Amino acid sequence: MPASEPPAPEPIPVAPAPERRPPGLWALTRAFGTVGATSMGGGRFTFFYQEFVRRRRWLTEPEILEVFGVSQILPGPNIGNFAVVLGQRLRGVRGALLALLALLLPGAVMMLVLSILYFSRGEVPALASILRGVAAAAAGMTLATALQIGYSMARSVRGVVIALLAAGGIVFLHLPIVLAILVLGAIGIFLSRPRGEGRPRIGDAGRKHPDAAEIPPAAADGAAQPGESE
């Protein structure tokens, strides 16, 4: 009597990934208010990244980069677009409204107070030096944000080429930003389109899948058929 084959090992159960719960409206408002009160200049994306990805873990890096990309191609102020899209993704329409209000309100209040003090006291000689220092810091934060986003999004040769074409077209050819976004965005979409890896190709109908399990001929011949006695 042929020796019986050892039973196949049972698959190890894999625990499902924990489902992320959406943040509460108050927590969402506090997070956007914190960013609005502590960030400045063009480097606000860094604050959002630290607050929403690393600290609170509400989003992953690809998710926040996707929101950032969408906000860049929409008309209007980018930071407002970013808050609306991000708030809507986390908590729907109410989240979008609260995010925009919480982000813009601290800066608006501070600008109103500073404007009242400035125009009531007249020109202050030391203020020009302070503003130049703040402008330099904001420029450095903008550069840091550009490097962070570029490192995260241009990790392939295709991404690097598109980023260099965009920078060259705007800096050296003085192309309008809208035109550069439309043209290079269309090129990026075309190059990143799905390649149809899961579609069957002509001639594959009779070809075995490389991962398909093969049954040895001896095992197939020795298998008992339904209704047969051993």
Backbone as a ProteinNet text record, in pm:
[ID]
protein_1_A
[PRIMARY]
MPASEPPAPEPIPVAPAPERRPPGLWALTRAFGTVGATSMGGGRFTFFYQEFVRRRRWLTEPEILEVFGVSQILPGPNIGNFAVVLGQRLRGVRGALLALLALLLPGAVMMLVLSILYFSRGEVPALASILRGVAAAAAGMTLATALQIGYSMARSVRGVVIALLAAGGIVFLHLPIVLAILVLGAIGIFLSRPRGEGRPRIGDAGRKHPDAAEIPPAAADGAAQPGESE
[TERTIARY]
85.5	0	88.3	68.7	155.9	142.3	259.2	258.9	178.3	102.5	19.4	105	70.4	144	113.3	212.6	185.6	83.1	-0.4	-102.8	-37.9	-100.6	-49.9	-61.8	38.9	32.6	-80.9	-146.7	-256.7	-203.4	-272.1	-225.3	-233.9	-132.9	-129.7	-226.9	-322.7	-418.8	-348.5	-381.6	-324.1	-429.2	-390.8	-484.9	-510.8	-636.8	-665.8	-608.5	-570.6	-514.7	-620.6	-582.1	-681.6	-739.5	-869.2	-938.3	-919.1	-880.8	-860.8	-994.3	-1016.5	-1140.4	-1120.9	-1222	-1207.3	-1197.8	-1122.8	-1109.1	-1238.5	-1255.3	-1370.5	-1360.8	-1473.5	-1475.2	-1394.4	-1400.2	-1324.8	-1174	-1134.5	-993	-945.2	-1029.9	-994.5	-977.8	-1068.5	-1059.6	-933.5	-901.5	-780.6	-654.8	-652.8	-534.1	-512.4	-618.4	-604.7	-576.5	-636.5	-607.9	-463.9	-407.1	-265.8	-175.8	-204.5	-124.5	-141.1	-263.5	-286.8	-220.2	-204.4	-145.2	5.8	65	209.2	286.4	219.6	290	293.2	383.7	395	455.9	432.8	497.8	454.7	542.9	512.8	549.3	596.2	636.5	531.2	405.5	301	280.6	316.7	298.7	378.3	495.8	576.4	501.2	431.4	353.3	239.2	170.9	64.2	118.7	232.3	291.5	324.8	384.6	420	295.7	192.5	73.4	-16.5	-39	-139.5	-82.2	44.1	103.3	183.6	274.7	364.5	305.6	239.8	192.1	58.7	-39.4	-173.4	-200	-121.7	-135.6	-275.7	-331.2	-460.6	-446.7	-330.5	-307	-170.7	-155.5	-24.6	43.8	170.8	244.1	186.1	154.9	93.4	-40.8	-118.3	-249.8	-236.8	-147.3	-134.9	-69.8	17.5	75.1	-30	-122.8	-232	-320.1	-352.9	-431.8	-355.9	-225.9	-144.7	-144.6	-131.8	-133.2	-265.2	-375.4	-506.8	-522.5	-475.6	-490.9	-407.2	-300	-214.2	-275.2	-357.2	-411.8	-547.3	-603.1	-730.4	-706.6	-796.8	-780.4	-801.1	-739.2	-752.3	-626.8	-626.2	-508.8	-486.9	-363.3	-333	-359.3	-326.2	-340.6	-488.5	-573.9	-717.2	-770.5	-725.2	-765.8	-721.6	-599.7	-546.5	-630.2	-668.8	-749.3	-886.7	-947.8	-1081.2	-1076.7	-982.1	-974.2	-938.7	-845.9	-805.5	-917	-985.4	-1096.9	-1211.3	-1239.3	-1346.7	-1311.4	-1185.1	-1144.3	-1154.4	-1128.7	-1130	-1269.5	-1350.5	-1481.1	-1590.7	-1579.9	-1688.9	-1699.6	-1820.5	-1843.6	-1820.8	-1870	-1847.9	-1699.1	-1626.9	-1484	-1413.8	-1459.3	-1398.8	-1422	-1543.9	-1574.5	-1497.6	-1495.4	-1422.3	-1272	-1220.5	-1077.2	-1037.7	-1115.3	-1083.1	-1092.9	-1196.7	-1214.2	-1103.3	-1071.8	-970.1	-831.5	-805.7	-674.2	-654	-756.6	-741.1	-767	-848.2	-887.4	-769.9	-677.9	-567.5	-481.8	-446.6	-366.4	-440.6	-571.4	-649.4	-658.1	-677.2	-685.2	-551.9	-441.4	-310	-276.1	-310.7	-285.1	-367.7	-491.1	-574.8	-515.8	-469.1	-410.3	-281.5	-194.8	-69.6	-93.4	-192.9	-223	-271.2	-353.4	-400.8	-284.2	-194.4	-78.6	15.3	35.9	129.3	78.1	-47.5	-99.4	-130.7	-150	-174.8	-45.8	66.6	193.5	280.3	238.9	317.8	432.5	526.4	637	736.6	774.4	870.5	997.9	1113	1235.8	1279.3	1263.8	1309.3	1221.4	1099.4	1007	1055.3	1123.4	1171.5	1271.8	1363.2	1461.1	1393.4	1292.6	1219.9	1150.4	1087.2	1015.7	1111.2	1231.2	1329.1	1374.3	1393.4	1430.6	1321.1	1197.2	1084.4	1073.3	1094.1	1087.5	1195.8	1316.6	1423.3	1388.8	1331.8	1291.8	1182.3	1085.9	978.8	1034	1133.5	1195	1265.5	1334.2	1399.4	1299.3	1185.8	1083.3	1022.4	1006.6	954.9	1050.3	1180.9	1280.1	1278.3	1267.6	1263	1139.9	1027.6	905.8	922.1	982	1003.8	1092.7	1198.1	1287.4	1216.8	1135	1064.4	964.9	887	788.4	857.9	965.2	1037.1	1096.7	1150.4	1207.9	1099.8	981.5	874.2	806.7	797.7	719.1	804.9	930.5	1014.4	1119	1074.7	1167.9	1195.2	1132.3	1157.8	1217.2	1275.4	1333.7	1226.1	1107.3	997.2	958.2	950.8	915.8	1021.5	1149	1256.7	1254.3	1231.7	1228.5	1113.7	994.8	880.2	905.8	964.9	995.1	1096.4	1199.5	1300	1241.3	1154.5	1089.5	1001.4	930.1	845	928.7	1036.3	1121.1	1188.3	1238.5	1303.4	1208.1	1088.3	991.6	947.6	932.9	887.7	1001.5	1120.9	1231.7	1299.4	1329.8	1409.4	1324	1216.4	1131.3	1018.4	1000.5	897	758.2	732.6	599.8	499.1	375.3	272.4	255.8	235.2	225.8	108.9	-2.8	-120.1	-88.4	-19.2	16.7	112.3	211.1	305.2	234.3	140	67.1	-18	-85.7	-172.2	-91.7	15.8	93.4	166.8	242.6	320.2	231.2	117.3	23.7	-32.8	-65.4	-114.8	-7.8	118.2	227.1	244.9	238.7	252.8	140.4	17.4	-95.4	-77.4	-29.8	-9.5	98.7	209.6	319	286.8	197.8	164.1	37.6	-13.9	-138.4	-115.9	-222.3	-207.6	-164.9	-75.4	-21	-101.6	-213.5	-293.4	-227.5	-160.7	-91	-187.6	-309.2	-401.9	-487.4	-471.6	-553.4	-491.7	-574.7	-520.1	-473.9	-360	-307.6	-339.1	-332.3	-358.6	-249.9	-292.4	-196.5	-177.3	-238.5	-224.1	-334.1	-427.9	-542.7	-499.1	-402.8	-360	-235.2	-183.6	-60.7	-92.7	-16	-37.7	17.9	-50.6	-1.8	121	224.6	345.8	323.4	219.5	193.2	96.8	48.1	-49.6	17.7	-48	7.9	-6.7	100.1	98.1	81.7	-1.5	-24.6	64.6	147.6	232.2	148.2	196.4	116.2	85.3	183.5	158.5	47	45.9	-59.2	-193.1	-191.5	-318.7	-373.5	-282.9	-330.7	-375.6	-311.2	-345.2	-458.4	-512.5	-621.2	-745.7	-816	-939.5	-1050.6	-1123	-1234.9	-1359.4	-1453.7	-1577.9	-1649.7	-1692.4	-1764.5	-1676.2	-1540	-1449.4	-1408.6	-1391.7	-1342	-1193.2	-1128.6	-982.4	-939.8
-120.3	0	124.2	213.1	331.4	417.5	473.2	559.7	686.3	723.2	843.9	968.2	1069.1	1194.9	1272.1	1345	1424.9	1533.3	1563.9	1667.3	1803.4	1879.8	2013.9	2103.5	2186.5	2275	2375.7	2397.6	2492.7	2635.7	2721.2	2860.3	2932.7	3012.9	3089.2	3206.1	3217	3329.3	3462.5	3557.2	3691.4	3784.6	3854.6	3946.8	4065.2	4103.7	4219.5	4347	4438.7	4566.9	4646.7	4712	4789.6	4902.6	4915.7	5018.4	5155.9	5251.7	5386.9	5456.7	5511.9	5584	5730.1	5793.4	5935.7	6019.5	6128	6211.3	6284.9	6323.7	6403.6	6544.6	6613	6748.8	6844.6	6827.2	6916.4	6892.2	6764.6	6734	6785.9	6774.8	6826.9	6978.2	7046.8	7192.3	7234.3	7165.9	7199.5	7176.2	7070.1	7041	7149	7188.4	7292.8	7427.6	7452.9	7577.4	7586	7474.3	7472.6	7504.7	7444.4	7472.7	7618.3	7669.5	7807.7	7908.8	7875.7	7969.9	7960.9	7850	7831.7	7828.5	7818.8	7809.4	7945.1	7956.6	8082.4	8055.9	8150.1	8144.8	8026.1	7989.6	7879.4	7743.4	7736.6	7608.7	7542.8	7574.9	7519.4	7371.1	7319.9	7176.2	7095.6	7145.3	7075.4	7064.2	7170.9	7167.1	7066.7	7065.7	6968	6825.5	6804.6	6670.7	6624.3	6712.4	6676.2	6651.1	6733.5	6725.7	6608.7	6586.3	6489.6	6351.2	6345.6	6216.1	6159.4	6237.7	6184.3	6189.7	6300.3	6314.3	6244.5	6276.2	6220.9	6093.8	6068.8	5948.7	5934.7	6046.2	6041.8	6008.4	6033	6008.7	5943.4	5875.2	5824.3	5925.1	5903.8	5996.7	6000.8	5886.9	5895.9	5968.8	5953.6	6018.2	6170.4	6219	6364.3	6424.3	6350.4	6399.2	6404.2	6310.1	6313.2	6436.1	6465.5	6585	6710.7	6713.2	6828.7	6848.9	6740.6	6752.6	6804.4	6757.1	6806.2	6954.6	6997.9	7139.1	7231.1	7179.5	7263.8	7296	7208.1	7229.6	7300.3	7324.4	7394.9	7545.9	7624.1	7770.3	7821.7	7934.7	7993.7	7971.4	8021.1	8003.6	7856.7	7813	7671.1	7623.3	7708.1	7664.5	7647.3	7733.8	7717.5	7593.1	7569.1	7446.8	7323.1	7328.5	7214.1	7185.1	7289.4	7270.1	7213.2	7263.1	7215.5	7069.1	7034.1	6895.7	6801.1	6843.6	6757.7	6742.3	6852.5	6843.4	6759.4	6772	6692.4	6543.5	6513.6	6373.1	6311.1	6390.3	6336.2	6333.4	6440.6	6448.4	6506.6	6496.6	6539.3	6690.7	6736.6	6878.7	6961.8	6914.1	6987.6	6996.6	6890.5	6893.9	6993.6	7006.1	7102.5	7245.9	7276.3	7412	7446.1	7354.2	7380.1	7389.4	7308.1	7312.7	7447.3	7495.3	7624.5	7738.6	7737.5	7843.1	7838.9	7719.9	7708.5	7742.9	7716.4	7744.9	7893.3	7962.3	8102.2	8201	8162.8	8258.1	8307.7	8222.4	8276.4	8378.3	8350.5	8445.3	8574.3	8563.6	8683.2	8774	8714.7	8794.3	8861.6	8785.5	8844.2	8955.5	8937.3	9041.8	9165.8	9148.7	9262.9	9341.9	9270.7	9338.6	9410	9343.9	9406.5	9525.7	9517.1	9630.1	9750.5	9727.3	9838	9903.7	9821.5	9877	9950.7	9897.3	9957.8	10092.9	10096.5	10221.1	10324.5	10279.7	10376.1	10441.8	10372.4	10425.1	10480.9	10464.1	10515.1	10422	10469.5	10386.4	10363	10238.8	10198.6	10152.9	10220.5	10184.9	10040	9990.1	9852.8	9747.5	9787.9	9689.3	9635.3	9719	9672.7	9559.1	9571.3	9464.5	9336.3	9352.3	9234.7	9162.9	9238.6	9178	9110.1	9169.4	9103.7	8970.3	8967.3	8841.4	8736.8	8779.1	8686.1	8634.8	8724.2	8682.8	8580.3	8598.9	8501.7	8366.4	8368.1	8242.4	8172.4	8251.2	8192.3	8132	8199.1	8144.2	8012.1	8004.8	7879.5	7767.6	7799.2	7697.8	7651.7	7744.7	7706.9	7612	7641.2	7552.7	7415.6	7411.9	7283	7202.3	7271.7	7202.4	7147	7227.6	7181.3	7057.4	7056.7	6941.1	6818.6	6839	6726	6665.2	6750.4	6699.3	6636.5	6701.8	6646.2	6510	6492.9	6363.4	6256	6294.9	6196.7	6159	6252.5	6228.9	6197	6234.6	6213.2	6106.8	5989.9	5881.1	5792.2	5816.7	5741.8	5834.6	5774.8	5854.9	5938.6	5880.5	5953.1	6075.1	6058.7	6171.7	6279.8	6240	6338.2	6417.4	6350.3	6419.6	6520.2	6480.9	6572.6	6691.8	6667.1	6777.5	6874.3	6822.7	6910.1	6988.3	6925.1	6997.2	7109.3	7083.8	7188.4	7304	7273.8	7380.3	7458.5	7388.6	7457.9	7542.5	7491.1	7568	7695.2	7690.2	7808.3	7907.1	7856.3	7944.7	8003.5	7920.4	7965.5	8008.4	7936.3	7971.5	8065.7	8090.4	8181.8	8141.6	8011.9	7963.3	7997.4	8026.7	8044.9	7917.6	7935.9	7819.8	7730.4	7791.8	7711.5	7624.7	7684.2	7607.6	7494.1	7521.3	7416.3	7303.3	7337.4	7234.1	7149.6	7214.8	7141.3	7048.8	7101.4	7021.9	6908.2	6942.8	6840.4	6745.9	6798	6708.5	6604.7	6647.8	6552.4	6449.6	6495	6401.1	6302	6353.2	6263.7	6161.6	6204.4	6110.7	6003.4	6045.8	5950.1	5848.5	5896.6	5805.8	5716.3	5760.6	5682.9	5601.1	5593	5519.3	5370.8	5295.8	5151.5	5085.2	4989.4	4921	4799.5	4771.6	4654.6	4524.4	4525.5	4404.9	4289.8	4324.5	4217.5	4170.6	4232	4192.5	4072.6	3974.9	3860.7	3903.3	3851.2	3883.3	3771.9	3803.5	3703.9	3597.2	3473.3	3362.7	3311.1	3376.2	3332.1	3236.5	3204.7	3124.1	2986.2	2924.9	2791.3	2788.8	2906.2	2913.3	2905.9	2825.4	2810.6	2930.8	2968.2	3077.6	3030.1	3112.7	3066.5	3027.3	3082.3	3049.7	2933.6	2876.2	2768.7	2642.5	2574.4	2452.2	2337.8	2260.1	2146.1	2018.7	1927.2	1799.2	1695.1	1626.3	1522.8	1416.8	1361.2	1259.2	1139	1095.8	978.1	1003.6	1124.7	1157	1165.7	1217.3	1229.1	1093.4	997.4	865.4	784.4	811.2	731.8	784.8	899.9	959.2	877.9	856.4	778.9	862	806.2	873.5	854.1	947	931.3	803.2	724.6	602	480.4	497.8	382.7	342.2	214.4	162.6	151.4	169.9	159.8	14
0	0	0	-95.9	-103.2	20.9	58.5	177.2	150.2	248.9	232.4	243.1	166.6	167.9	295.4	346.4	467.6	438.3	536.2	511.8	488.1	401.5	370.6	493.4	516.1	634.6	621.3	733.3	732.9	724.5	649.1	637.7	771.3	799.1	923.9	912.9	1003.3	994.1	1017.1	933.6	942.6	1000.6	1104.7	1169.2	1077.5	1059.5	973.9	1031.7	941.4	985.2	1060.8	1168.6	1244.3	1161.2	1167.6	1090	1154.5	1073.2	1125.4	1140.5	1257.9	1283.6	1249.2	1190.4	1157.9	1284.2	1280.8	1401	1432.1	1555.6	1594.5	1539.4	1533.8	1478.9	1565.6	1698	1785.8	1770.8	1762.6	1742	1606.4	1505.3	1373	1377.4	1445.3	1454.8	1529.1	1637.6	1713.4	1630.7	1552.2	1470.8	1365.3	1294.4	1193.5	1258.9	1375.1	1444.6	1490.2	1531.6	1571.4	1453.8	1340.1	1220.3	1178.5	1184.2	1144.6	1234.8	1363.7	1458.6	1465.8	1422.3	1438.2	1307.8	1193.3	1065.3	997.3	900.7	827.7	691.1	599.7	469.7	386.4	292.1	201.2	255.2	378.5	435.3	519.2	497.5	584	563.2	446.3	425	526.2	564.8	664.7	797	835.9	959.9	948.7	834.2	814.1	819.1	758.5	756.9	898.4	976.4	1112.4	1198.5	1179.2	1265	1227.1	1097.6	1055.1	1025	984.5	948.7	1064.5	1119.8	1221.8	1362.7	1395.6	1534.1	1556.2	1475.6	1497.9	1416.5	1311.5	1229.3	1169.3	1127.5	1060.5	913.2	855.5	714.1	697.2	584.7	547.1	454.7	430.9	344.1	203.1	138.1	4.1	5.4	111.8	116.8	126.1	212.3	224.5	100.8	34	-91.5	-201.5	-199.3	-296.5	-275.1	-148.7	-118.4	-159.3	-133.5	-171.3	-321.9	-398.3	-544	-597	-539.2	-583.1	-552.1	-434.2	-396.3	-483.6	-542.4	-624.3	-760.7	-813	-946.7	-943.9	-824.6	-814.1	-811.9	-867.6	-860.7	-718.3	-689.3	-556.7	-473.1	-350	-262.9	-229.6	-246.8	-228.9	-86.7	11.4	149.2	185.6	131.2	153.5	85.5	-38.2	-107.4	-31.3	20.3	92.7	217	290.6	410.9	377	270.3	233.3	190.7	104.2	56	170.2	255.9	367.3	469.8	502.7	597	543.8	413.4	354.5	355.7	333.5	332.3	471	574.3	709.4	770.9	748.2	813.6	726.3	595.6	509.1	497.5	465.4	440.1	566.7	681.1	806.1	839	813.8	835.7	746.5	620.6	529.4	576.2	619.4	666.3	793.9	889.8	1013.8	989.8	898.9	869	810.4	715.4	653.6	754.8	837.9	937.3	1042.4	1093.1	1197.5	1144.8	1018.6	962.5	937.3	888.6	848	961.4	1059.8	1163.2	1248.4	1296.4	1378.3	1303.8	1181.3	1104.6	1075.3	1046.8	1018.5	1142	1258.9	1381.4	1410.8	1396.5	1423.5	1324.8	1198.7	1099.8	1128.2	1174.4	1207.6	1323.7	1427.2	1543.1	1504	1428.7	1386.7	1295.8	1209.7	1121.3	1201.5	1302.6	1386.6	1458.7	1514.8	1584.8	1489.7	1371.3	1277	1228.6	1186.7	1130.7	1238.5	1361.1	1467.9	1517.1	1509.7	1557.5	1445.5	1322.4	1210.9	1177.3	1097.7	1051.2	1164.3	1183.4	1286.2	1214.5	1235	1161.2	1183.4	1303.9	1331.4	1266.9	1224.5	1168.6	1035.8	956.5	826	841.1	937.5	960.4	1008.7	1094.1	1142.9	1028.3	940.7	828.4	731.3	710.3	623.6	683.3	814.1	877.9	867.8	886.1	873.3	729.9	631.2	491.3	459.2	513.6	491.5	552.7	672.6	735.7	655.7	604.8	524.3	395.6	334.3	213.3	242.8	357.2	395	418.7	479.7	502.2	370.5	275.9	144.4	73.6	83.1	22.8	87.9	221.8	291.1	249.6	232.8	189	48.3	-40.9	-177.7	-180.8	-99.5	-96.1	-38.5	65.2	126.3	29.3	-37.3	-132.6	-252.2	-300.5	-414	-383.6	-263.1	-226.3	-216.5	-171.8	-153.5	-284.6	-378.2	-499.3	-620.8	-622.1	-739.9	-710.9	-668.1	-637	-756.9	-869.5	-991.1	-1095.3	-1198.7	-1306.6	-1374.1	-1391	-1452.7	-1370.7	-1238.5	-1153.5	-1153.7	-1153.7	-1156.4	-1286.2	-1398.7	-1528.1	-1532.4	-1485.3	-1487.1	-1395.1	-1277.2	-1184.7	-1245.7	-1310.4	-1372.7	-1489.4	-1567.5	-1677.3	-1624.6	-1515.8	-1458.5	-1406.9	-1333.6	-1280.8	-1393	-1494.6	-1605.6	-1686.4	-1708.8	-1786.7	-1716.3	-1584.2	-1509.6	-1486	-1450.4	-1414.1	-1536.7	-1636.3	-1749.7	-1869.6	-1897.1	-2010.7	-1972.6	-1842.4	-1791.5	-1839.9	-1838.1	-1875.5	-1767	-1803.6	-1700	-1617.4	-1489.9	-1401	-1439.4	-1479	-1516.6	-1637.2	-1737.7	-1857.4	-1822.8	-1736.4	-1697.6	-1624.7	-1537.4	-1463.7	-1558.2	-1651.7	-1743.8	-1834	-1892.9	-1988.1	-1917.2	-1812.6	-1744.7	-1664.1	-1615.8	-1549	-1644.2	-1766.3	-1866.4	-1901.3	-1912.7	-1942	-1827	-1703.2	-1588.8	-1580.2	-1609.3	-1608	-1714.8	-1833.1	-1942	-1907.8	-1849.5	-1816.9	-1697.9	-1608.7	-1489.2	-1506	-1627.1	-1649.1	-1625.3	-1589.5	-1571.2	-1701	-1689.3	-1806.6	-1847.6	-1777.4	-1813.3	-1773.7	-1654.9	-1612.6	-1584.1	-1540	-1506.6	-1622.1	-1738.6	-1853.5	-1923.2	-1966.1	-2039	-2177.5	-2219.9	-2351.2	-2448.8	-2577.2	-2680.8	-2672.8	-2673.7	-2665.2	-2524.7	-2423.3	-2285.4	-2242	-2334.5	-2292.8	-2247.7	-2321.2	-2283.8	-2201.6	-2160.3	-2083.3	-1934.8	-1862.4	-1718.6	-1646.1	-1541.8	-1457.7	-1381.6	-1367.8	-1298.4	-1154.6	-1090.4	-950.3	-932.4	-1042.9	-1032.4	-980	-890.2	-832	-930.5	-947.8	-1038	-956.5	-1005.7	-939.2	-1004.1	-928.1	-988.2	-1056.3	-1169.2	-1239.9	-1153.2	-1069	-985.1	-886.6	-827.4	-731.3	-799.2	-923.6	-996.1	-1032.6	-1072	-1111	-991.9	-874.5	-756.5	-675.7	-715.8	-638.6	-655.2	-549.3	-554.5	-611.7	-706	-766.6	-681.3	-688.4	-610.8	-650.5	-553.8	-581.4	-591	-595.5	-603.3	-464	-442	-314.1	-319.4	-207	-200.2	-194.5
[MASK]
++++++++++++++++++++++++++++++++++++++++++++++++++++++++++++++++++++++++++++++++++++++++++++++++++++++++++++++++++++++++++++++++++++++++++++++++++++++++++++++++++++++++++++++++++++++++++++++++++++++++++++++++++++++++++++++++++++++

